[in-house]
CSV table of C-alpha atoms in Angstrom, one decimal:
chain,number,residue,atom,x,y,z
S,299,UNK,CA,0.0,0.0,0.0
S,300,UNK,CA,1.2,3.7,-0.6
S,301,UNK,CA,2.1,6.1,1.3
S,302,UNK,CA,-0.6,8.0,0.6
S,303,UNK,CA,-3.1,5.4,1.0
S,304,UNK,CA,-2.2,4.5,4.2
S,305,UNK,CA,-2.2,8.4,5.3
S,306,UNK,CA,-5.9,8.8,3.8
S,307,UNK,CA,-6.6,5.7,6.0
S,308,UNK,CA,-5.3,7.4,9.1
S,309,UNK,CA,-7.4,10.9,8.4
S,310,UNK,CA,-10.5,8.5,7.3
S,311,UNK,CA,-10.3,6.5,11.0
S,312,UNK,CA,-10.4,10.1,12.4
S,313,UNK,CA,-13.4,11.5,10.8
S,314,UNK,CA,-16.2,12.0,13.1
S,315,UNK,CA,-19.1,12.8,10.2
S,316,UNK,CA,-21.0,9.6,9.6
S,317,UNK,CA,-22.0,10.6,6.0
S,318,UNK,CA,-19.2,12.0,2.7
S,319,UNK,CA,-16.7,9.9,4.7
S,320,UNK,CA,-15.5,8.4,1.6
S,321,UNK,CA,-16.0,11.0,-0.4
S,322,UNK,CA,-13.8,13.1,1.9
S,323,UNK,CA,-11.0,10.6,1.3
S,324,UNK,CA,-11.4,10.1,-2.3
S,325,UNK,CA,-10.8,14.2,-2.3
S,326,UNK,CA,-7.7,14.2,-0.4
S,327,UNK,CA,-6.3,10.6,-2.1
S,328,UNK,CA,-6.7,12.9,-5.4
S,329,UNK,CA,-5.2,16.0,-4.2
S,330,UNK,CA,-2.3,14.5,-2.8
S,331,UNK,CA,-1.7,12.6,-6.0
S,332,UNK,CA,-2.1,16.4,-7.8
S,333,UNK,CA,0.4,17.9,-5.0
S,334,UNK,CA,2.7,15.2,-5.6
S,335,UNK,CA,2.4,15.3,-9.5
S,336,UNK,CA,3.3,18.7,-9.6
S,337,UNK,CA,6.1,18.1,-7.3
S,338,UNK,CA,7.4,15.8,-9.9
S,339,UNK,CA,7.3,17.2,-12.6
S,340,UNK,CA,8.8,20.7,-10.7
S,341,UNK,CA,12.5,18.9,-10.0
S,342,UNK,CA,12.1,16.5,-13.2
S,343,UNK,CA,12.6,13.4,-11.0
S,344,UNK,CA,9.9,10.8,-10.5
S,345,UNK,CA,7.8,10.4,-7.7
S,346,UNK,CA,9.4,8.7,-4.5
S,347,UNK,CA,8.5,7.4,-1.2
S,348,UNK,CA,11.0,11.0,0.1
S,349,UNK,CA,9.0,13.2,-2.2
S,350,UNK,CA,6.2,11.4,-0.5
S,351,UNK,CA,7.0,11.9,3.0
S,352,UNK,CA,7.9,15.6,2.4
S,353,UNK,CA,4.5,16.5,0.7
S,354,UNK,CA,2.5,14.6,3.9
S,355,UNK,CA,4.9,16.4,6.2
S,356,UNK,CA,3.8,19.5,5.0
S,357,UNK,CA,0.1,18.1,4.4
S,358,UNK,CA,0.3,17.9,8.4
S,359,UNK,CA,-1.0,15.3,10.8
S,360,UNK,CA,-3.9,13.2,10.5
S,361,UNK,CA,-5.3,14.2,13.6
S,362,UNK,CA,-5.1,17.6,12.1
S,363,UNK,CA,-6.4,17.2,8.9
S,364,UNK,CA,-9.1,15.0,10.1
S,365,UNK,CA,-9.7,17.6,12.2
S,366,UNK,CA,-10.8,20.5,9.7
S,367,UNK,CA,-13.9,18.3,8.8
S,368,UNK,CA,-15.0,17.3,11.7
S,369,UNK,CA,-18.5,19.6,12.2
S,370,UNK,CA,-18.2,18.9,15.8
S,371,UNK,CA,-14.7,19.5,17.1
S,372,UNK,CA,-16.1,19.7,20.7
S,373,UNK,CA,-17.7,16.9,22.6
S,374,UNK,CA,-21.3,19.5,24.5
S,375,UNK,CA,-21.4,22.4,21.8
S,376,UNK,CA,-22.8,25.8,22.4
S,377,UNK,CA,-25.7,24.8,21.6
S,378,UNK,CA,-26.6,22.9,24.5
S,379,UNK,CA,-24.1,24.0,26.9
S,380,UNK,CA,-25.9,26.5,29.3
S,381,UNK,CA,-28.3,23.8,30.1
S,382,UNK,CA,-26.0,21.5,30.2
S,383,UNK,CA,-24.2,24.0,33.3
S,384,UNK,CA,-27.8,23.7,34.7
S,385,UNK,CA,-28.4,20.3,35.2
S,386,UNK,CA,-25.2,19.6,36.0
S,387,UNK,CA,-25.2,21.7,39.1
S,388,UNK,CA,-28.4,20.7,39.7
S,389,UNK,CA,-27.2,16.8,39.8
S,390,UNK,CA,-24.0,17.5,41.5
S,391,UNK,CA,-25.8,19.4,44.3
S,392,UNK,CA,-28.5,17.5,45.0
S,393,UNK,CA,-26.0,14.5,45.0
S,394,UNK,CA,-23.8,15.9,47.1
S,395,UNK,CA,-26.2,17.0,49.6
S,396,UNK,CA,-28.6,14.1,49.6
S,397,UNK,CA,-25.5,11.6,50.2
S,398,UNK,CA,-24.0,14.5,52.7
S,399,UNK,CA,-27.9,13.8,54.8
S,400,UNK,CA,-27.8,10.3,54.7
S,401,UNK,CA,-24.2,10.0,56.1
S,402,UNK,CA,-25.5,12.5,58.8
S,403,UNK,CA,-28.3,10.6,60.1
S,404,UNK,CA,-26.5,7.0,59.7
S,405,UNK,CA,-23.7,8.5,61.6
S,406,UNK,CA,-26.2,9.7,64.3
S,407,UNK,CA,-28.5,6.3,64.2
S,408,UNK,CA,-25.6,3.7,63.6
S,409,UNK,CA,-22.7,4.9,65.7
S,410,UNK,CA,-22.4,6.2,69.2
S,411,UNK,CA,-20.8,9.2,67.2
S,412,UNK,CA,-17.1,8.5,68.5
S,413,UNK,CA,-14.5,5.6,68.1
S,414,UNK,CA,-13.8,3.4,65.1
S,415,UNK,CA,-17.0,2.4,64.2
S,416,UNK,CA,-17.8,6.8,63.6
S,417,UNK,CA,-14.6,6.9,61.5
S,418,UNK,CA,-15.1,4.4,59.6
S,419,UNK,CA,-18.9,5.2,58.8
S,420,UNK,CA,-17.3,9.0,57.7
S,421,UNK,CA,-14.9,7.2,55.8
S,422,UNK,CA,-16.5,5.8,53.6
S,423,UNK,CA,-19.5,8.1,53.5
S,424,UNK,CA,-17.3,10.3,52.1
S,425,UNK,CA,-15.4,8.1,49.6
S,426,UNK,CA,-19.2,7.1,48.5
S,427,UNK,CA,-20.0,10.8,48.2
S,428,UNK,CA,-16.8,11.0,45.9
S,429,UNK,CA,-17.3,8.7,43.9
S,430,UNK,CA,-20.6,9.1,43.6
S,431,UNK,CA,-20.5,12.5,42.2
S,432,UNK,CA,-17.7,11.5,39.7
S,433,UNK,CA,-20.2,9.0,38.1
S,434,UNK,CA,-23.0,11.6,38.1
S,435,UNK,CA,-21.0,14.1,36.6
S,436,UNK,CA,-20.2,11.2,33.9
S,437,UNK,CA,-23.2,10.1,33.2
S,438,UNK,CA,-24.4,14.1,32.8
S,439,UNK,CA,-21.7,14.1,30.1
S,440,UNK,CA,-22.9,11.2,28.5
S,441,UNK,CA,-25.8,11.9,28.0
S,442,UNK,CA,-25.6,15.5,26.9
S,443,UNK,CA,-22.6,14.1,24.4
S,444,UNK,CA,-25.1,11.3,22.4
S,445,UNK,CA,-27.6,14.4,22.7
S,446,UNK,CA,-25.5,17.0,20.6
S,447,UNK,CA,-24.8,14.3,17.9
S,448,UNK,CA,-27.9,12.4,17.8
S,449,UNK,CA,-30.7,15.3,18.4
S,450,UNK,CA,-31.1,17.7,15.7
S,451,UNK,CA,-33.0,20.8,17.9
S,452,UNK,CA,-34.0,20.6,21.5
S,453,UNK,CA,-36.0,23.6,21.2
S,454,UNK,CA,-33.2,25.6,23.2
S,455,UNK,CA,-30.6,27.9,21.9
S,456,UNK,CA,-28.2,29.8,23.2
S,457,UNK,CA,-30.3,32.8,22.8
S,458,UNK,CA,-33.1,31.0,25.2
S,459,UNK,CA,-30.5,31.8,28.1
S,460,UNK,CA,-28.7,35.3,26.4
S,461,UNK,CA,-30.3,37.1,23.7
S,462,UNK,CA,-33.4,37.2,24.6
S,463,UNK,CA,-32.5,39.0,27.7
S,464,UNK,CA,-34.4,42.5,27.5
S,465,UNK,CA,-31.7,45.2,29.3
S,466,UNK,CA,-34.8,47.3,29.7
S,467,UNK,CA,-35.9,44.6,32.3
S,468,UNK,CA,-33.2,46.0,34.9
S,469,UNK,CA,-35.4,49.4,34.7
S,470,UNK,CA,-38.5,47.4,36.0
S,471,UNK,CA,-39.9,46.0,39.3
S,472,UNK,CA,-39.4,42.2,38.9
S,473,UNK,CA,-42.2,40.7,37.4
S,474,UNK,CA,-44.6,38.6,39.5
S,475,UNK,CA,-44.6,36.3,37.0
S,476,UNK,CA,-41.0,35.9,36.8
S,477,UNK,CA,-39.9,32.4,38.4
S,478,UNK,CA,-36.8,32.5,40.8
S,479,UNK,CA,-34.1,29.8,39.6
S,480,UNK,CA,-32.5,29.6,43.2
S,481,UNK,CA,-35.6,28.6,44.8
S,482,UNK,CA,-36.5,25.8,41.9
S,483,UNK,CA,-33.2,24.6,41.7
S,484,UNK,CA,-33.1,24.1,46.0
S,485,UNK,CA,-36.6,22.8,45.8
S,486,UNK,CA,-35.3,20.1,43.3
S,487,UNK,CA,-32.4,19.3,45.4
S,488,UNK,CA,-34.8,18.6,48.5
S,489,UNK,CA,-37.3,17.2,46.4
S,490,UNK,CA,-35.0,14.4,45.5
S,491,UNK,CA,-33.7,14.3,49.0
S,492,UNK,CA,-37.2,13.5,50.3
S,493,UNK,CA,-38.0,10.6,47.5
S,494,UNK,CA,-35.0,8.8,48.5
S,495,UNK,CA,-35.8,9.3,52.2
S,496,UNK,CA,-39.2,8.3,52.2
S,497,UNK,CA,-38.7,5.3,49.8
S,498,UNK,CA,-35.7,3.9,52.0
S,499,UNK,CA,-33.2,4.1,49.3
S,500,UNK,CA,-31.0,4.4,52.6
S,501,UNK,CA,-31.9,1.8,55.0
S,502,UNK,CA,-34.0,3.6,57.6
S,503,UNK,CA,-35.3,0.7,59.8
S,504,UNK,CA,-38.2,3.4,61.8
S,505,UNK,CA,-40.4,3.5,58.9
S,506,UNK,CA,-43.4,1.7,60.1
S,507,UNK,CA,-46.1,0.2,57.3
S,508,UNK,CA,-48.7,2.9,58.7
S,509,UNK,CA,-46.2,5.3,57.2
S,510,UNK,CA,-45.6,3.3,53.9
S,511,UNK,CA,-49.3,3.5,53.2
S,512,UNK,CA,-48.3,7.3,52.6
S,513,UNK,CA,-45.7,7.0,50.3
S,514,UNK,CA,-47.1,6.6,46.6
S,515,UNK,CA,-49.5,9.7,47.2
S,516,UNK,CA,-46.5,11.5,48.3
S,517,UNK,CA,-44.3,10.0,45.6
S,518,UNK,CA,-46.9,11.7,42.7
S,519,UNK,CA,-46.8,14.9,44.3
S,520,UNK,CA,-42.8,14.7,44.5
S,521,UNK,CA,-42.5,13.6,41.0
S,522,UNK,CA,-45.4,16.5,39.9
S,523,UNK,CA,-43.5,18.8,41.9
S,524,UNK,CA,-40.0,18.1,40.0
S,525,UNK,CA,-41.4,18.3,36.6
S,526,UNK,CA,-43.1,21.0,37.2
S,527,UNK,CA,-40.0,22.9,38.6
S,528,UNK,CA,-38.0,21.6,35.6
S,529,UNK,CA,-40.8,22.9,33.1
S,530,UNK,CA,-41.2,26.5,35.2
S,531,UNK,CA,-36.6,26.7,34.7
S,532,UNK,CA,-37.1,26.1,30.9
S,533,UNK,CA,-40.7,28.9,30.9
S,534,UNK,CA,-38.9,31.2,33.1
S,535,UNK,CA,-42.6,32.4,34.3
S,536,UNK,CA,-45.5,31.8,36.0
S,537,UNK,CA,-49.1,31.3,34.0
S,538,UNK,CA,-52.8,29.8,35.1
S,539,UNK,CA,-51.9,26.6,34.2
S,540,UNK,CA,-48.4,26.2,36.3
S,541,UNK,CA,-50.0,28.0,39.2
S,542,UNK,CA,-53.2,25.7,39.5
S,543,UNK,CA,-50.9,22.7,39.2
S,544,UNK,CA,-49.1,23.8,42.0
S,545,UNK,CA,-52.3,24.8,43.4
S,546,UNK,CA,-53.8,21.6,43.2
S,547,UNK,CA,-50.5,19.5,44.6
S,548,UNK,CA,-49.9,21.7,47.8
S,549,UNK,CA,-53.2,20.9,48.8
S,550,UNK,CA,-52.8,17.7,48.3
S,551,UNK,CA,-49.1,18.0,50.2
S,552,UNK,CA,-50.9,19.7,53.1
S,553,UNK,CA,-54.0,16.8,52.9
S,554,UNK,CA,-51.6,14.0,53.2
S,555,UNK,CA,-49.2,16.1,55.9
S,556,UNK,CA,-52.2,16.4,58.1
S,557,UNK,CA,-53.5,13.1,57.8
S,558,UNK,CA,-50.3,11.8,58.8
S,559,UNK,CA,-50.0,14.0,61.8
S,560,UNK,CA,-53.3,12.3,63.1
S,561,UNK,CA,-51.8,8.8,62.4
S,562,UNK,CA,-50.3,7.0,65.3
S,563,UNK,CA,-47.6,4.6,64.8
S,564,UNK,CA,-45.8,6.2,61.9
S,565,UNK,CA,-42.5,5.3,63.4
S,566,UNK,CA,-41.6,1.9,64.5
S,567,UNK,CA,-39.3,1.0,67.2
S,568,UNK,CA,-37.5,-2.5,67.2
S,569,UNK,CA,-34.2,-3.3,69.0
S,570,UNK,CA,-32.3,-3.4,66.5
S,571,UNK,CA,-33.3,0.6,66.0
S,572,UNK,CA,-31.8,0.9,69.9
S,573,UNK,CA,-28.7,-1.6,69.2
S,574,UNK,CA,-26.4,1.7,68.6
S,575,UNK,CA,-27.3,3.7,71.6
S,576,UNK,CA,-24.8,2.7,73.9
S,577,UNK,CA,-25.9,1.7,77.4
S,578,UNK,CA,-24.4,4.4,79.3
S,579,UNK,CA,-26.0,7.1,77.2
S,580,UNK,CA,-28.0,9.3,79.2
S,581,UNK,CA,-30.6,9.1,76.2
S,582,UNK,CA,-32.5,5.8,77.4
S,583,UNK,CA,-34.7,4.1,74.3
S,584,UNK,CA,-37.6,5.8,76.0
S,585,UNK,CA,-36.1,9.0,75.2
S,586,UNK,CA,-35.1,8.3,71.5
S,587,UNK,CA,-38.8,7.5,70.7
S,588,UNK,CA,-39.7,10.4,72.1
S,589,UNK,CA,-37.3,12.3,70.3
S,590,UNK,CA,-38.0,10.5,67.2
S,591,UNK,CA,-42.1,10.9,67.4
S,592,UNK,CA,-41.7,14.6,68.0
S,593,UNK,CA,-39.3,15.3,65.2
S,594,UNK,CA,-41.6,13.7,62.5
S,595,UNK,CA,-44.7,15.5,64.2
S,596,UNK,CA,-42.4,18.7,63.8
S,597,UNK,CA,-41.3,17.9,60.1
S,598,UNK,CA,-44.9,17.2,59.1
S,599,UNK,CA,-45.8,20.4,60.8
S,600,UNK,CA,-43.2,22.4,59.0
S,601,UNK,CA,-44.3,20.8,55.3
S,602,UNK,CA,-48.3,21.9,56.3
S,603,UNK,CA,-46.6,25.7,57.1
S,604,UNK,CA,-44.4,25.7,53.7
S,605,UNK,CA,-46.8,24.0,51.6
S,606,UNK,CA,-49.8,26.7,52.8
S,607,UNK,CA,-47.2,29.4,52.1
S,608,UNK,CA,-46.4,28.1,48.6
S,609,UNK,CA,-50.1,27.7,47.9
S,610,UNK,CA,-50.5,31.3,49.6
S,611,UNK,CA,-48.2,32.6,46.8
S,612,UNK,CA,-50.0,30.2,44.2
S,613,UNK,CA,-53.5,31.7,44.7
S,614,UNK,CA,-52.5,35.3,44.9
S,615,UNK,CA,-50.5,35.0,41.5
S,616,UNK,CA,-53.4,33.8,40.0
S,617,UNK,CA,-55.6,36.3,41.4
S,618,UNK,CA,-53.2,39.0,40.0
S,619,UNK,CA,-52.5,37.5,36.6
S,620,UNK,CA,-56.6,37.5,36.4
S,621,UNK,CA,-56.7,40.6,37.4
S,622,UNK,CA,-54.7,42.3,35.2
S,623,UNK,CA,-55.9,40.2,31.6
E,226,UNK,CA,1.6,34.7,23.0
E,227,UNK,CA,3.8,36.5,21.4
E,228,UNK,CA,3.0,39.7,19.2
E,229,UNK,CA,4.0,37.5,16.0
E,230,UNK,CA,1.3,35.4,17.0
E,231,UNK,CA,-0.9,37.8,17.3
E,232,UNK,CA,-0.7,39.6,14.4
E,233,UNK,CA,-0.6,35.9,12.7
E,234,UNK,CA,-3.8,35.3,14.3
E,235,UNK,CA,-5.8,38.3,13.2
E,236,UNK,CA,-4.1,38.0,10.2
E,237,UNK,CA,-5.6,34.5,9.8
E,238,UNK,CA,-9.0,35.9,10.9
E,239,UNK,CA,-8.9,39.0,8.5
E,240,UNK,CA,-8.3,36.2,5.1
E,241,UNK,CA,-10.5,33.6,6.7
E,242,UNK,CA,-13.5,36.0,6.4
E,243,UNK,CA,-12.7,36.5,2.7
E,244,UNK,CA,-12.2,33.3,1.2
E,245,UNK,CA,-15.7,32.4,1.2
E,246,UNK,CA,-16.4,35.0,-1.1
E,247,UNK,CA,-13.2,34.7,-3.4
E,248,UNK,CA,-14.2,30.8,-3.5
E,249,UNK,CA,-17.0,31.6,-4.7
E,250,UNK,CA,-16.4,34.6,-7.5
E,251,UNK,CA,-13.7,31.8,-9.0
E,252,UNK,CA,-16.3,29.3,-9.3
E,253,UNK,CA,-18.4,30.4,-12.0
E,254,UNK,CA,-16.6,27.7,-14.2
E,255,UNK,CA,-16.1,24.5,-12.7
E,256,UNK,CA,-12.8,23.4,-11.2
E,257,UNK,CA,-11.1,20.4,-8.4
E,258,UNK,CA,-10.2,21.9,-4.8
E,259,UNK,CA,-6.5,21.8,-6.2
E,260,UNK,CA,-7.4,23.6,-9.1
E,261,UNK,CA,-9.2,26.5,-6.8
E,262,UNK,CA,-6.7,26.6,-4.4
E,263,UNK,CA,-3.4,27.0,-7.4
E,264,UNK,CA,-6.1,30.0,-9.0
E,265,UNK,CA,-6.5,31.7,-5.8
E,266,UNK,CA,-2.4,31.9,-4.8
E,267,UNK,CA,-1.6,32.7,-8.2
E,268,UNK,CA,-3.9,36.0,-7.9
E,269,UNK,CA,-2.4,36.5,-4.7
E,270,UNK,CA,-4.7,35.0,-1.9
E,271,UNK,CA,-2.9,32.1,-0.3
E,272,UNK,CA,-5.4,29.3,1.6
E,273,UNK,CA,-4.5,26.6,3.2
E,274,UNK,CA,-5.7,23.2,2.1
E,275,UNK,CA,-7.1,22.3,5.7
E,276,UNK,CA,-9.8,25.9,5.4
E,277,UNK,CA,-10.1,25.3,1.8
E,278,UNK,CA,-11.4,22.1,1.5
E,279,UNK,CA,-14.1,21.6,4.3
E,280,UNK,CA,-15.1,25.1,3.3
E,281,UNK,CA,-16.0,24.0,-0.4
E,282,UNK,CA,-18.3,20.7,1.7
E,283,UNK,CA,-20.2,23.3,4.1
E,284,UNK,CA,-20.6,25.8,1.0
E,285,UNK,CA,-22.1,22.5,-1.1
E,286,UNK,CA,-24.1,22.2,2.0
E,287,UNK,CA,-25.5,25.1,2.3
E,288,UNK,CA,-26.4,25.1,-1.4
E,289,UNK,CA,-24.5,27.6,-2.9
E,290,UNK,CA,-22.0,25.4,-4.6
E,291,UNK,CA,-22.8,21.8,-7.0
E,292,UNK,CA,-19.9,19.3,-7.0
E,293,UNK,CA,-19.6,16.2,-9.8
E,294,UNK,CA,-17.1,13.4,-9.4
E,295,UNK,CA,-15.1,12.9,-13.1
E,296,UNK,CA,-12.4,10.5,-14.0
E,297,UNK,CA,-9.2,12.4,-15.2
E,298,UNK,CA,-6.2,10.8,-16.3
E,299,UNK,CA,-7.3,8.0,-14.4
E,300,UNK,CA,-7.6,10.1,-11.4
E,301,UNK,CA,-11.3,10.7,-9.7
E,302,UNK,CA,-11.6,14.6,-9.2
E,303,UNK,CA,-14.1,16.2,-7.3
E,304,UNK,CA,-15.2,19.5,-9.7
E,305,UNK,CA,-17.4,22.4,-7.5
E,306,UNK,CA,-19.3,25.1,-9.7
E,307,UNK,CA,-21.6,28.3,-8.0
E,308,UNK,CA,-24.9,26.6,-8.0
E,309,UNK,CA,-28.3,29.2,-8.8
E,310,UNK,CA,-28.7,29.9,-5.2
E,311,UNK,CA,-24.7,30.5,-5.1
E,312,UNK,CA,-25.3,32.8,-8.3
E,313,UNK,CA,-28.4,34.9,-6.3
E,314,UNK,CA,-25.9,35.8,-3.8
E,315,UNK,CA,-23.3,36.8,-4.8
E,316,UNK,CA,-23.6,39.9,-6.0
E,317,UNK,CA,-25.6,40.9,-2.5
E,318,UNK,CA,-22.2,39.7,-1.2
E,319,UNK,CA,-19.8,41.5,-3.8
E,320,UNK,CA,-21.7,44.5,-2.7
E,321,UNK,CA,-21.2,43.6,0.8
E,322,UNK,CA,-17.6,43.4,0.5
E,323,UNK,CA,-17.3,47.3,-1.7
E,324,UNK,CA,-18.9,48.7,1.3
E,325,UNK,CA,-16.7,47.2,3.6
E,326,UNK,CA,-13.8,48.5,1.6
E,327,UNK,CA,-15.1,52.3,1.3
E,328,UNK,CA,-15.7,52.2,4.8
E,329,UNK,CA,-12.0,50.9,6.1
E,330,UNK,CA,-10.7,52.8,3.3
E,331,UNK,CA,-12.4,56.1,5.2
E,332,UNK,CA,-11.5,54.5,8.6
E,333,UNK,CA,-7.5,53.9,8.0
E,334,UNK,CA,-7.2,57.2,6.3
């Protein structure tokens, strides 16, 4: 095989366009053949494996020259970047903090919080937390890498998230309507928090069957409530329909919250709950219920207060936006 | 980076954003990349092979250029020619170009 066969090879294993691959390499084949042809009949000598390696040496690099056709010579393009910023901090915070919780509370529930059996349960909390977030952020740039090559238009652009900025905005009152990304993005972040909680992705062994009973209602309104936060990032604003959804799940949050605050027995207490408290502890396994009972009747109190503020805010946007069309 | 590279840079910038439209005024009778690239450094405008080439495929692309394969001398070679949507253009690009002249002309003065 030639020279220049074999270097056409090379450039052809670099191409990253799927379609004109051959026709790329018949192209350069027959203007290296010209080049070299010309070269020839320049010095009045015939073509040689030196002439050869001169011209390619010139030509530069395969990786180089495969380069110049490649449509996509990065692996997220601009494109899709800014959202791809998004979710990644999205997944990378939520990750980190949901991991971050459950190290907290298996610390507290599965160590007396000193000696080896602590260090070790930090240890590798930590290292889990680490390594977790390494995959995430992988599988992020997966995904967003088959999505620049494989899906045409995503209904973003860049101009979604720059251009269509209006300067004249920074004059104005924010808009009622306008969404706040912080708050979304945190209420994500818990969201997911919560779904792993309550569906014992970490083994919590106080979750009694009185409480699983509550689980898929809350599970729809978790899932609702993500989507719906998603959708309101992409919108940027508030309108009917996103306000009575949220409408519509709060009271539902604040339903199920307050029927659970009148359920007994949400918590279950066996002794392998107590088997980490240690026996000199001056918190008997009277005390721990106790504990334990009034921090879910606290939590559920604190989801009733947010939710009614939430749907507080939901009903008076709604009354506004009506207002003013 | 040095001031040679620099100036090399914007240098490479400045030619970069006229070879679309030299490619195309050369085109109006058909001719092989290596052809092209031999008419544009004898009148004086020097492109590399790596811009050259991938710039004729996006132009074909975009429709302003038609390409046939022919057999000469036993060689296959790849002939470009300004297609009718190339041909709509560029004189709205010629025009383009005068009017960026006049006004750098005024500018450097």
């Amino acid at each position: 095989m030639k020279l220049i066969d074999r270097y056409v090879n090379e450039v052809g294993k670099r191409l990253l366009v799927f379609q004109g691959r051959e026709d790329i390499e018949k192209e350069l084949r027959s203007t290296l053949e010209d080049m070299l042809e010309e070269r020839a009949q320049k010095t009045s000598k015939p073509a040689d494996e030196a002439m050869e390696i001169e011209l390619l040496k010139e030509y530069g690099s395969p990786e180089q020259v495969a380069m110049t056709y490649n449509p996509h010579p990065y692996l997220i393009g601009p494109r899709i970047f800014p959202l791809f910023l998004v979710i990644m901090r999205i997944v990378l915070l939520s990750t980190t903090l949901g991991m971050s919780i459950v190290m907290v509370i298996q610390l507290i529930t599965q160590s007396p919080l000193m000696g080896s059996e602590f260090t070790e349960i930090l240890g590798n909390g930590l290292g889990n937390i680490f390594s977790t977030l390494i995959s995430a952020a992988g599988y992020v740039v997966l995904a967003f890498a088959i999505i620049e090559r494989t899906v045409p238009d995503l209904g973003i652009s860049k101009e979604d998230f720059n251009e269509k900025w209006d300067p004249a905005s920074l004059a104005k009152e924010p808009s009622p309507d306008s969404v706040k990304r912080g708050e979304l993005i945190t209420e994500i972040v818990f969201t997911f928090i919560g779904l792993a909680i309550i569906n014992e992705i970490f083994y919590f062994p106080i979750f009694s069957d009185e409480f699983r009973k509550f689980v898929p209602w809350i599970n729809v309104i978790f899932v609702t409530e993500i989507l719906l936060d998603i959708y309101l990032l992409r919108k940027a604003v508030w309108d009917t329909a996103t306000r009575l959804v949220k409408i519509v799940m709060e009271v539902g949050m604040i339903a199920i919250a307050f029927i659970m605050l009148k359920t007994p027995n949400l918590l279950i207490f066996t002794a392998d709950t107590f088997k980490h408290i240690p026996e000199n502890s001056s918190l008997g396994a009277e005390g721990f219920m106790a504990i334990a009972n009034l921090s879910i009747s606290i939590a559920l109190i604190v989801v009733i207060i947010v939710s009614a503020v939430d749907l507080g805010k939901a009903v008076i946007g709604l009354w506004r936006s009506n207002r003013k069309s | 980076m040095t001031n040679t590279e620099s100036l090399e840079n914007v240098v490479l910038e400045l030619r970069r954003g006229v070879i679309v439209l030299a490619a195309l005024s050369q085109l109006s009778t058909e001719q092989y990349g290596y052809s092209l690239l031999k008419q544009l450094a004898d009148q004086g405008l020097e492109v590399d092979q790596g811009t050259l080439y991938p710039l004729l495929r996006r132009l074909e692309t975009q429709g302003l250029l038609e390409s046939v394969w022919k057999l000469e001398e036993a060689r296959p070679r790849r002939y470009y020619i300004i297609s009718a949507e190339g041909k709509k253009i560029l004189p709205k690009l010629k025009k383009e170009w005068a009017d960026i002249v006049s006004v750098m002309k005024k500018m450097l003065a």
